[in-house]
Coordinates of C-alpha atoms and ligand atoms in Angstrom, one line a residue:
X29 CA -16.0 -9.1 0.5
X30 CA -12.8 -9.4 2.5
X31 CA -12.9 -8.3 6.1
X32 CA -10.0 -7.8 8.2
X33 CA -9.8 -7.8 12.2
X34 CA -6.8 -7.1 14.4
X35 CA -6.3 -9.4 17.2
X36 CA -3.8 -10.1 19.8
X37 CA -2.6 -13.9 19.7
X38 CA -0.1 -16.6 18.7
X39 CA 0.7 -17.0 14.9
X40 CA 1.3 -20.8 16.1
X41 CA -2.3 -21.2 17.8
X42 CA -4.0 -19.0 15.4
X43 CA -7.1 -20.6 13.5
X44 CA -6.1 -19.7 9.5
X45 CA -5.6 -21.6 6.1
X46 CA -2.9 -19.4 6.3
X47 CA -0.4 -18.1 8.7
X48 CA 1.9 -15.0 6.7
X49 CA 5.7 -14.1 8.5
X50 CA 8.3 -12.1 7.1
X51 CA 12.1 -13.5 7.3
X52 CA 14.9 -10.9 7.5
X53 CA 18.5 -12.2 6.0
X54 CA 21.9 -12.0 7.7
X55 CA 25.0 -13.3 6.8
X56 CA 24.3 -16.0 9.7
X57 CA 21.4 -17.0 7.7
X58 CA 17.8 -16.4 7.2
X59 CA 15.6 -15.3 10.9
X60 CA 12.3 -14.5 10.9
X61 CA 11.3 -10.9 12.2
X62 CA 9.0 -9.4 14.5
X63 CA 5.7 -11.3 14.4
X64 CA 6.9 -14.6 14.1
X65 CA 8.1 -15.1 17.0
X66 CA 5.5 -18.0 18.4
X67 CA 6.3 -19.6 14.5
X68 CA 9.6 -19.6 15.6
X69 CA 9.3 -21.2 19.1
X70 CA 6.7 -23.8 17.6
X71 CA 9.5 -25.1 15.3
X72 CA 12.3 -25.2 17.9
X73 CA 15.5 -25.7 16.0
X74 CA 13.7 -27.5 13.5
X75 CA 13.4 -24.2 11.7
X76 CA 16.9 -23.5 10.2
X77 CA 17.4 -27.2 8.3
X78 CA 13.9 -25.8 7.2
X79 CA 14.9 -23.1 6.0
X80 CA 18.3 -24.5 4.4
X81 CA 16.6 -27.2 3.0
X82 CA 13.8 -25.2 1.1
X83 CA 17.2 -22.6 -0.1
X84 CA 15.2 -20.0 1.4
X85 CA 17.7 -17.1 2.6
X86 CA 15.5 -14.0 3.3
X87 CA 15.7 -12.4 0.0
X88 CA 13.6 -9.5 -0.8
X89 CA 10.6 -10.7 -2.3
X90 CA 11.4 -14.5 -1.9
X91 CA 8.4 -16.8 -1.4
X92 CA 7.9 -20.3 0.1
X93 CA 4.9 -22.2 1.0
X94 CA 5.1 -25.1 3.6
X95 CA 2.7 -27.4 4.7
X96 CA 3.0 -27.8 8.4
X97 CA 2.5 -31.0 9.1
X98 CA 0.9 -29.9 13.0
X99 CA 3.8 -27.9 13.8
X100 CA 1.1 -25.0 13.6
X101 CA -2.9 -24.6 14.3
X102 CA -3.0 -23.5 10.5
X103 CA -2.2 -26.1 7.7
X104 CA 0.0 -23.6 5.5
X105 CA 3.1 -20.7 6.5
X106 CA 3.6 -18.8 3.9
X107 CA 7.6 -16.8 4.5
X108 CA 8.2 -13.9 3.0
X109 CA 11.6 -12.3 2.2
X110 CA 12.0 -8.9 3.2
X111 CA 16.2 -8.3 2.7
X112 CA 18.9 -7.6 5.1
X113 CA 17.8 -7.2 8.3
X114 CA 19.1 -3.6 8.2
X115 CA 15.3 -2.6 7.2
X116 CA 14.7 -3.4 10.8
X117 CA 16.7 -0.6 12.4
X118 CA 14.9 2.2 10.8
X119 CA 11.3 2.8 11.3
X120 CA 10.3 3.9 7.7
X121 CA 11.9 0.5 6.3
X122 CA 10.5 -1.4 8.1
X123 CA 7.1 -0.3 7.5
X124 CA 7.7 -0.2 3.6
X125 CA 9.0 -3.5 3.7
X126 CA 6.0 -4.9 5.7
X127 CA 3.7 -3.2 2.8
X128 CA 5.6 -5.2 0.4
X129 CA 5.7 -8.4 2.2
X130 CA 1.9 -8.0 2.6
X131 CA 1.1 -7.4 -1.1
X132 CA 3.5 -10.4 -2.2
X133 CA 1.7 -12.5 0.3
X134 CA -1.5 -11.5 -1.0
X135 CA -0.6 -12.2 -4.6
X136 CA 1.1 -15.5 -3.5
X137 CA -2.2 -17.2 -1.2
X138 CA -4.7 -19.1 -3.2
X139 CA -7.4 -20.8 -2.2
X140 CA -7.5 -19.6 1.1
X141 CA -10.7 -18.8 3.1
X142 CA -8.8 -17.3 5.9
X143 CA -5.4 -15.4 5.9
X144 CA -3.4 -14.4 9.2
X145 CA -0.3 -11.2 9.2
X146 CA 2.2 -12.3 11.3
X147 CA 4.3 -9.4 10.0
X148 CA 6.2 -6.9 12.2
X149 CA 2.9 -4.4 13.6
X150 CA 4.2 -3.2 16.8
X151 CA 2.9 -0.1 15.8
X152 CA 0.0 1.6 14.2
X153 CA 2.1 2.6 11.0
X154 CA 3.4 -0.9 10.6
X155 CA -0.4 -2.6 11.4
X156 CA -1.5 0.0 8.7
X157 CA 0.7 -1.4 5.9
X158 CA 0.2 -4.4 6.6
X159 CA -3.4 -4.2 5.7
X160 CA -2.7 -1.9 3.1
X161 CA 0.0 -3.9 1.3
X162 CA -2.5 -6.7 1.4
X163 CA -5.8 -5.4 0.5
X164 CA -3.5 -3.3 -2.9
X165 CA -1.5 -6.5 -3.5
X166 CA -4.1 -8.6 -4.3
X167 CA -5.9 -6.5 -6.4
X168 CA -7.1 -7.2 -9.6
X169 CA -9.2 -5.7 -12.9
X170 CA -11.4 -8.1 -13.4
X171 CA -14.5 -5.7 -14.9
X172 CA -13.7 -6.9 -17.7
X173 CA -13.3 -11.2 -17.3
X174 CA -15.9 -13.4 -18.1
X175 CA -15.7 -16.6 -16.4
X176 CA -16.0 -17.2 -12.7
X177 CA -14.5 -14.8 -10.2
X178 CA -11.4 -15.1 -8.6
X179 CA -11.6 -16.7 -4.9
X180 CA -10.6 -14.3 -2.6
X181 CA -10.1 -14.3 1.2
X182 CA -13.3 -13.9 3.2
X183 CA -10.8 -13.2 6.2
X184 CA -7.5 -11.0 6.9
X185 CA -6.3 -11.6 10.5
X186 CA -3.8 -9.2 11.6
X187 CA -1.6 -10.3 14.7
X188 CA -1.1 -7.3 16.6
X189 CA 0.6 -6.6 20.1
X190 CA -1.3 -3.3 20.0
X191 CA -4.5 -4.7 18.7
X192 CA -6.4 -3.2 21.2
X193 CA -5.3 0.0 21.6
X194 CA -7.5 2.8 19.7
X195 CA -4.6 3.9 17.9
X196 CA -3.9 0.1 16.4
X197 CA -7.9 0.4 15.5
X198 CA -7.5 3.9 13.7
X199 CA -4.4 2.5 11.7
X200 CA -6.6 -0.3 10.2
X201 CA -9.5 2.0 9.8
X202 CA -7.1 4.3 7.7
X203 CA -5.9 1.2 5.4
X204 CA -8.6 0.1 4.6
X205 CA -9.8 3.5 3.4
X206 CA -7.0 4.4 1.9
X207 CA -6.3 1.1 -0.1
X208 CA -10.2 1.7 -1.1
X209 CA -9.3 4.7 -2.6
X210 CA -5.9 3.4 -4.3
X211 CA -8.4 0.7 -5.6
X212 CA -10.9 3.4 -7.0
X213 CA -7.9 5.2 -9.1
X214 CA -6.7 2.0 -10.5
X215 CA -9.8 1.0 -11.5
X216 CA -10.5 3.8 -13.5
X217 CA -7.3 3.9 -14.7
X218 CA -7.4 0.4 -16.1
X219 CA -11.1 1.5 -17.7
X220 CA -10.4 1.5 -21.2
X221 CA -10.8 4.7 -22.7
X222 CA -13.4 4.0 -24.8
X223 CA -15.9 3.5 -21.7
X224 CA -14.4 6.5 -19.6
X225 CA -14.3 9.5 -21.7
X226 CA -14.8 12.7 -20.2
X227 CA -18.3 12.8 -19.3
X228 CA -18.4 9.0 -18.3
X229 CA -15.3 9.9 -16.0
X230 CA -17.7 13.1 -14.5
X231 CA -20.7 10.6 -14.1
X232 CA -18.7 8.1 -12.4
X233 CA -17.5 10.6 -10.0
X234 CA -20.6 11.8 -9.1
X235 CA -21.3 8.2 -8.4
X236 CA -18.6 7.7 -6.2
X237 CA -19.6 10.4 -4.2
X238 CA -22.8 9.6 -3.4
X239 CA -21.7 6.2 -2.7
X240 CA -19.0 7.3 -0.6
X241 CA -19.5 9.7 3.0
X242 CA -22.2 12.2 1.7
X243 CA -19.7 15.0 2.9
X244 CA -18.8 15.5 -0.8
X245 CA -20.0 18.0 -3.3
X246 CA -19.6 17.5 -6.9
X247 CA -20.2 20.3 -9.7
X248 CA -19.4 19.6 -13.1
X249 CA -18.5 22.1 -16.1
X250 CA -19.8 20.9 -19.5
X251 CA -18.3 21.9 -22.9
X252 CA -21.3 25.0 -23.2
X253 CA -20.3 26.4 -20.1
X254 CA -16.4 25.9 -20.0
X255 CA -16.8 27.7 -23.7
X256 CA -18.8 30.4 -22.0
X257 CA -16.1 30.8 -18.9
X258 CA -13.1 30.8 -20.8
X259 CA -11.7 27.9 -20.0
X260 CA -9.1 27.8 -23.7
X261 CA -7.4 25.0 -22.7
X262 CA -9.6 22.5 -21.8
X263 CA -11.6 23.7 -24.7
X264 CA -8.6 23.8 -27.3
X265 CA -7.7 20.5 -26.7
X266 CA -11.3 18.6 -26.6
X267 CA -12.0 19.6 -29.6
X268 CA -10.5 17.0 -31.9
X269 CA -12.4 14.2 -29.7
X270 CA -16.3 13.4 -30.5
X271 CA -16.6 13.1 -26.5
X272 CA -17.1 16.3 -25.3
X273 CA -14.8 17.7 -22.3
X274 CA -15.9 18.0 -18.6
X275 CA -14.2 20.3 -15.4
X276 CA -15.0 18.6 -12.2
X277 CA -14.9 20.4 -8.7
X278 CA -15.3 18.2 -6.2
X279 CA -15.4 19.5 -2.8
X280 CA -15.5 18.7 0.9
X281 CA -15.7 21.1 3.4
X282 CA -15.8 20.4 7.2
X283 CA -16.8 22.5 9.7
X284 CA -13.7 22.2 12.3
X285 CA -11.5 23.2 9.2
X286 CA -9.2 26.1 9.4
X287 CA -7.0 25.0 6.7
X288 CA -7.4 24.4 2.4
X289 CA -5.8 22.0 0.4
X290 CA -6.3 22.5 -3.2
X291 CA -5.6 19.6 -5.4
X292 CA -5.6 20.1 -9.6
X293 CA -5.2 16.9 -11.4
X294 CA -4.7 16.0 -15.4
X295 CA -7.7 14.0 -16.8
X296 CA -6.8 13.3 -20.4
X297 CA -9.0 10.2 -21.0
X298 CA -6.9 9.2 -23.9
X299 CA -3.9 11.1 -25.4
X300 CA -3.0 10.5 -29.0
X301 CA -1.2 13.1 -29.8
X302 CA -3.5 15.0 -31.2
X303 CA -2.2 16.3 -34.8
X304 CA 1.4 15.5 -33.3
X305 CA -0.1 11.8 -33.1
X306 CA 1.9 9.5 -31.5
X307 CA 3.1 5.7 -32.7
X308 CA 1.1 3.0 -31.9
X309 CA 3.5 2.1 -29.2
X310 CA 3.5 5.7 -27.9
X311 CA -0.3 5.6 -27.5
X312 CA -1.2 1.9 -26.7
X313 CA -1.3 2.9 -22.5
X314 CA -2.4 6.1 -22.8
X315 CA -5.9 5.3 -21.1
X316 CA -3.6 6.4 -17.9
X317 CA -3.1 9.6 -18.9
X318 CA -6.2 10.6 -16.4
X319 CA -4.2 8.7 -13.9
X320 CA -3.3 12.5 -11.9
X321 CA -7.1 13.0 -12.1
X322 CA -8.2 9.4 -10.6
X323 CA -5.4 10.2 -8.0
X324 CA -6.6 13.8 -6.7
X325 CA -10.2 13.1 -6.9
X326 CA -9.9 9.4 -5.2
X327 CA -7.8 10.9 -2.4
X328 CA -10.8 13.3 -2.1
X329 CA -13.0 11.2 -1.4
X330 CA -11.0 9.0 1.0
X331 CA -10.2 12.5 2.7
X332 CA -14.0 12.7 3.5
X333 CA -14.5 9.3 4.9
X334 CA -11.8 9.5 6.7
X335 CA -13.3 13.2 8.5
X336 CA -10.4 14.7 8.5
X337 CA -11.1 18.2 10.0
X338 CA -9.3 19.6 6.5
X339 CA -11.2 21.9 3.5
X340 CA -10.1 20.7 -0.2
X341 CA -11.1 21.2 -3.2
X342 CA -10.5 19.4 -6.1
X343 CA -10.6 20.3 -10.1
X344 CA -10.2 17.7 -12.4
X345 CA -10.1 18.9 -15.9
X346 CA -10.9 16.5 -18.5
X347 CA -10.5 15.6 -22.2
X348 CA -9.9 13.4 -24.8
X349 CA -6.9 14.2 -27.4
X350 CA -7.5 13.0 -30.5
X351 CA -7.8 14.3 -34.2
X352 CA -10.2 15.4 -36.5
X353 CA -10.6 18.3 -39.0
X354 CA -11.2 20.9 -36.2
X355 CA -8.1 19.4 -33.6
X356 CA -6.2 22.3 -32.2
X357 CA -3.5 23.2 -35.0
X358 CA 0.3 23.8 -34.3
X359 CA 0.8 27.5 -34.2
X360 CA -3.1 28.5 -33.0
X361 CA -3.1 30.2 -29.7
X362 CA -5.4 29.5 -26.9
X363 CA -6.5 31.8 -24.5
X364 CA -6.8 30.1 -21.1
X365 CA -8.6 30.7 -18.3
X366 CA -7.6 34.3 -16.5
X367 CA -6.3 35.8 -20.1
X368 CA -3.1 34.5 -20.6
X369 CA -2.8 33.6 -24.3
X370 CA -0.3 30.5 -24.9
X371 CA 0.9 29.3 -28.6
X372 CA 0.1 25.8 -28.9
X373 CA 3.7 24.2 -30.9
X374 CA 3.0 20.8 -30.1
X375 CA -0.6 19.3 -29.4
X376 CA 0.8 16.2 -27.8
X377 CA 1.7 18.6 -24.7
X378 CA -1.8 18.7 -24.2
X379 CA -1.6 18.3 -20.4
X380 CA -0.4 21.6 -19.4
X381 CA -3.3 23.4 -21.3
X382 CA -6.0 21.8 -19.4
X383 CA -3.8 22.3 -16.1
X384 CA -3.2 25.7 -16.8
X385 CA -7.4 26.5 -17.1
X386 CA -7.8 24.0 -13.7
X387 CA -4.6 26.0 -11.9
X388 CA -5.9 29.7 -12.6
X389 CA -9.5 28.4 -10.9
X390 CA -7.6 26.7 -8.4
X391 CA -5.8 30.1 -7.3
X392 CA -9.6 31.4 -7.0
X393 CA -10.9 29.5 -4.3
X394 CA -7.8 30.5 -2.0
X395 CA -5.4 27.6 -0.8
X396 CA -3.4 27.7 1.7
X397 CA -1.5 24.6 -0.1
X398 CA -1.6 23.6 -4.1
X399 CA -0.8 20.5 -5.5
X400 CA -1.6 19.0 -8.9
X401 CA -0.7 15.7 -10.0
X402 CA -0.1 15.1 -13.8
X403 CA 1.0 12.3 -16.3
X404 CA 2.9 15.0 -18.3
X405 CA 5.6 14.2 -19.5
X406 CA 7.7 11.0 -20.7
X407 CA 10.8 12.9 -19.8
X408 CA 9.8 12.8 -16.0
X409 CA 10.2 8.8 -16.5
X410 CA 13.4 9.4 -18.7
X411 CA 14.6 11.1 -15.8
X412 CA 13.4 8.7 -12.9
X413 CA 12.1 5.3 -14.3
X414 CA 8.8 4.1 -13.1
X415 CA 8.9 3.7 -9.3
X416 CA 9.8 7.3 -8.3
X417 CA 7.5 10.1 -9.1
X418 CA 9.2 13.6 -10.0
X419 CA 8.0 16.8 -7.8
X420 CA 8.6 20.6 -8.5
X421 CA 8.0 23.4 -6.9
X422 CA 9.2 27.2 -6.0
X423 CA 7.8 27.0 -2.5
X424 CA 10.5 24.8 -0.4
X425 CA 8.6 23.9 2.5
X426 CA 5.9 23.1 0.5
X427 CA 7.8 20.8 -1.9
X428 CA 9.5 19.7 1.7
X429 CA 6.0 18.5 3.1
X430 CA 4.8 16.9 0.6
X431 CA 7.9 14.6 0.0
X432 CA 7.7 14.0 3.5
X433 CA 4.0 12.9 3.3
X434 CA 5.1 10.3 0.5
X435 CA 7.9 8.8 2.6
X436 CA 5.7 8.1 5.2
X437 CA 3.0 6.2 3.0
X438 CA 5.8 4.9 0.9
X439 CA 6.0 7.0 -2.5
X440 CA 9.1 7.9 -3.4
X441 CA 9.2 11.3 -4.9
X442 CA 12.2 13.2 -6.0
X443 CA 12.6 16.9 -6.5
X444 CA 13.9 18.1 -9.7
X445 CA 14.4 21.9 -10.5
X446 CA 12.8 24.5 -12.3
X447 CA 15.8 26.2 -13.4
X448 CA 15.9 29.6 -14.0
X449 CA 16.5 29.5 -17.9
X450 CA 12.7 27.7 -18.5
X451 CA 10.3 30.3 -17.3
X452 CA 12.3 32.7 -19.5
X453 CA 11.8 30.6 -22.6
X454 CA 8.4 30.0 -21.8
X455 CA 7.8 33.4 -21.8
X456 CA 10.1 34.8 -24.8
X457 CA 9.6 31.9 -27.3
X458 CA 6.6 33.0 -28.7
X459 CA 6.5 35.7 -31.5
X460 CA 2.1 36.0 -31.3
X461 CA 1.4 34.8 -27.7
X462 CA 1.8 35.8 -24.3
X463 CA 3.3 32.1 -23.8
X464 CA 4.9 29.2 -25.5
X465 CA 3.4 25.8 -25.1
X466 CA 6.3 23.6 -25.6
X467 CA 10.2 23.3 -25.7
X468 CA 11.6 24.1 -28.4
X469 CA 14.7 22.6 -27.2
X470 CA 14.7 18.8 -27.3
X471 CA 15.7 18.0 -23.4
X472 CA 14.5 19.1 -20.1
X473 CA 10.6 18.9 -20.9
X474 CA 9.8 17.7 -17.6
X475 CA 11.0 21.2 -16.0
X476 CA 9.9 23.4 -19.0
X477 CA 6.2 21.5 -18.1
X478 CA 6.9 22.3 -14.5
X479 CA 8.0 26.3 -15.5
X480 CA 4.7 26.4 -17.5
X481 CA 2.4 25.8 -14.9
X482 CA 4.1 27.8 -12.7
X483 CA 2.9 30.6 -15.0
X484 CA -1.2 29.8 -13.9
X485 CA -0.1 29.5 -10.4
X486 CA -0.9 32.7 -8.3
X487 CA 1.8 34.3 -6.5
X488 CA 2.2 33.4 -3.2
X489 CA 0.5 30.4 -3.3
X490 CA 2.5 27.1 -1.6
X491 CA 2.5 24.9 -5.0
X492 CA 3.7 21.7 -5.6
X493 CA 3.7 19.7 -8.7
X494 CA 4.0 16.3 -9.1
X495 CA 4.8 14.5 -12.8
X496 CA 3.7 10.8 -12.2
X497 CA 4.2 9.7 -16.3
X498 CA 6.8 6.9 -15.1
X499 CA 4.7 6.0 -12.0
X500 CA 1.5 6.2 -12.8
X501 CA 1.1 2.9 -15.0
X502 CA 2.8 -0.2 -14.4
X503 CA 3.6 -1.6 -18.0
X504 CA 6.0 -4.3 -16.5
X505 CA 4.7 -7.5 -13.7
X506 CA 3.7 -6.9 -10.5
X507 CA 6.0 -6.4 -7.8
X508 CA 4.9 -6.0 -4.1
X509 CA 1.5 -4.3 -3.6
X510 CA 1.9 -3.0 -6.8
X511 CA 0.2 -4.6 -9.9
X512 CA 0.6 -4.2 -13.5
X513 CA -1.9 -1.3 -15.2
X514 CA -3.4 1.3 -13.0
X515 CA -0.8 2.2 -9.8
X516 CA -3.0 4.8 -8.1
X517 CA 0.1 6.4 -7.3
X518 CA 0.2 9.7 -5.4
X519 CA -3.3 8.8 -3.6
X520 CA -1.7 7.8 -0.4
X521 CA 0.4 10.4 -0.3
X522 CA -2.2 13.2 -0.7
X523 CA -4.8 11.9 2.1
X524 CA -1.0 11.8 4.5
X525 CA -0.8 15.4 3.3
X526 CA -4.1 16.4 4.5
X527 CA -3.6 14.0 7.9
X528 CA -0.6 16.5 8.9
X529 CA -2.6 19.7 7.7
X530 CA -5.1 18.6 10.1
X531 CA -2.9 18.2 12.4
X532 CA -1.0 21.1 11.8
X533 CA -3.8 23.3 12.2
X534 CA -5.1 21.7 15.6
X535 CA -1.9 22.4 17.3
Ligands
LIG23 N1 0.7 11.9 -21.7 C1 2.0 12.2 -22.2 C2 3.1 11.9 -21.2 C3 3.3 10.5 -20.8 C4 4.3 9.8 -21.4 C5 2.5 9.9 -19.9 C6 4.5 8.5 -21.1 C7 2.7 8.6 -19.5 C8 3.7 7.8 -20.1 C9 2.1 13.7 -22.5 O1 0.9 14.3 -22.8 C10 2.9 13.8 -23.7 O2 2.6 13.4 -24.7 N2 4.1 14.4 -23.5 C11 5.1 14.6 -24.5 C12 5.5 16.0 -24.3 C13 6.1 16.6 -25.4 C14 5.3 16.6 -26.6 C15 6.5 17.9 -25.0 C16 6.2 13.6 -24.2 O3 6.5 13.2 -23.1 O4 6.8 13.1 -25.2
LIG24 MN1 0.5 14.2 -25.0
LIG25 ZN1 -0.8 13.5 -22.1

């Protein structure tokens, strides 16, 4: 167990293995930034031939170790580049870039029993990701490993200016549950598929609830009773896998709450295609393809411990695509929750069927704000690579808020249309069904996906969607608090969602 304390003090006198500062680069050189200011004064005008002589400029990302000799109470600094020293003079950039620094610096220690922040944290959203940076940065999947665990820091020190002010306190207190949570969606991300299918996904919920706050309520659909209820999607595309599907409700609902966040998110526990199976390359990460589900339900719980006085409920809809002699055929039509009949073209889009049951029995419980989170479709990541998530939406305050939320947690998430032209092929390309599945056309599949749901999406109700295929699941080395596998993207920015609702609503 790591355990991290805010304290006001000196990053010279501090008693560490390890003392952590950022450094800022200018065209006069490399300086240090908020934070290390006592690092600064302790090496006098020793630091820049230090600096020079180690080629250290300041560059995002850079990293240099150096013994120090005395200079400091700890035996090790550890600099960090964080780029021009632009970042500085706007708030959001700096705290991004102090989340960054953090993770590096958490990837970078070894063998250290105690760590000390001497990043910028002159304020509770810079002491906040600076915890949070660090305790996602140095994550790591080890269920898996045999051989001895990893060391890991018994202490985080985070030099503060504010670190006794009840606000400094709250922003650790939300890092640390908010990493937690980011930690639980990567985990189960990174589970391989074959030891979280849908009703091992459902159990380990369950689990995590009852571990977590005990403010959470957990109800689970099995394959008998989704049959019984309608629910064609999730049922259509289960039925190729020998692991039966699952709908999960989890719910938390406070007292003071005036206000409902509903969150829907896509729990395909393995996609192969189905009968449109995929290559071997296509398919060999698709264990993430629950990663909308980890997100939604792991922000749930984080919601809860948190106490924030906001009502959400949660549907995580759940199956396995795969194949067999009674998959879902191109050409059969399913007939979702609510009615609507849609003509399955391609089983591979498999994740707007189960969103589309989830989204109808999300409209039921009455939210005041929708948002579902999906891996759905590799177009999204055509579109936008793999760091910035794709959002849709009819409702422009809604879309609005949330983007704002994810700038504020640093997600980046970038709106793109659902141009007028989908919803009418989505509802006119089908001879037999109400709907069409899937685009017949070859590009825009990201907004025809987006148009689709729209469909199961009462009217009236705010509704954001976000595709995370490109974020999700880190195929390439980590880079700042982010590692490779499992991102748990989208978590953070659903529990800053709920924060403003709550606040919202007591104002
Ligand atoms: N799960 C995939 C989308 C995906 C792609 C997630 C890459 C993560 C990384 C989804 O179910 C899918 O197969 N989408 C198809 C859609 C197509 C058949 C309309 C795709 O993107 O090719
Ligand atoms: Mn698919
Ligand atoms: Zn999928």
């Amino acid at each position: 167990m790591t355990s991290y304390t805010l304290r006001k003090g000196s990053s010279a006198k501090v008693r560490t293995d390890v003392v952590v500062i950022a450094v800022t680069s200018t065209a006069q050189g490399p300086v240090l930034a908020p934070g290390g200011e006592a690092v600064a004064s302790a090496y006098g005008r020793a630091l820049t031939p230090l600096l020079a002589s180690l080629g250290f400029t300041g560059t995002r990302d850079e990293v240099a170790q150096v013994p120090t000799a005395k200079t400091l109470r700890a035996p090790l600094l550890l600099l960090v580049g964080i780029g021009s020293a632009d970042v500085l003079g706007d708030a959001t950039r700096t705290t991004d870039a102090v989340r960054r620094a953090a993770g590096v610096a958490a990837r970078t220690v070894s063998n250290s029993a105690s760590v000390a922040l001497a990043l910028p944290a002159r304020d509770p959203a810079e002491v906040r990701a600076g915890a949070e940076g660090f305790e996602l940065g140095r994550y790591a999947f080890t269920a898996y490993k045999s051989g001895p665990a990893k060391d890991e820091p018994g202490e985080v020190v985070l030099l503060s200016e504010i670190a006794r002010s009840k606000a400094g306190a709250a922003a650790l207190e939300t890092a640390l549950v908010v990493s937690s949570a980011v930690r639980t969606a990567r985990d189960w991300v990174n589970t391989p598929a074959a030891d979280l299918a849908p009703p091992a996904f459902a159990d380990a919920v369950r689990a995590q609830a009852k571990a977590s706050s005990g403010k959470l309520r957990v109800e689970v659909l099995d394959e008998e009773q989704l049959r019984e209820r309608g629910f064609g999607g999730i049922i259509g595309v289960g039925r190729g896998s020998a692991q039966p599907p699952r709908l999960v409700t989890l719910s938390y609902r406070p007292r003071r709450a005036t206000r409902h966040l509903v969150l829907v998110g896509k729990g395909i526990t393995f996609d192969s295609g189905g009968l449109a199976i995929k290559t071997q390359l296509g398919m060999r990460t698709m264990k993430c393809d629950m990663g909308g589900a980890a997100a939604v339900l792991a922000a749930t719980v984080a919601i809860a411990e948190l106490g924030l006085p906001v009502r959400v409920t949660t549907f995580a809809p759940m199956a396995e695509n795969m194949i067999s002699g009674d998959a879902t055929r191109p050409g059969d039509v399913l007939t979702m929750y609510g009615g609507t009949t849609v003509e399955v073209l391609n089983p591979d889009a498999e994740g707007r069927l189960v969103l589309a049951d989830a989204l109808v029995a999300a409209g039921e419980v009455g939210p005041d704000l929708l948002v579902d989170v999906a891996t759905l479709t590799g177009a999204a990541e055509t579109a936008l690579g793999d760091r910035v998530s794709a959002i849709f939406g009819h409702d422009d305050a809604a879309v609005a808020r949330v983007r704002a939320a994810g700038a504020r947690v640093g997600e980046a998430l970038w709106q793109l249309p659902i141009s007028e032209e989908m919803p009418v092929k989505v509802r006119t390309y089908s001879k037999i069904a109400d709907l069409m599945q899937h685009n017949v056309d070859v590009y825009g599949g990201a907004l025809y996906a987006a148009a689709f749901l729209a469909e199961f999406v009462p009217d009236g109700v705010p509704w954001a969607h976000l595709d995370i295929a490109g974020t999700g699941f880190n195929r390439r080395g980590a880079y700042g608090h982010v590692p490779s596998g499992g991102t748990g993207v989208s978590v953070a920015t659903l529990v800053e969602l709920a924060t403003e609702l709550a606040e919202a609503q007591d104002s």
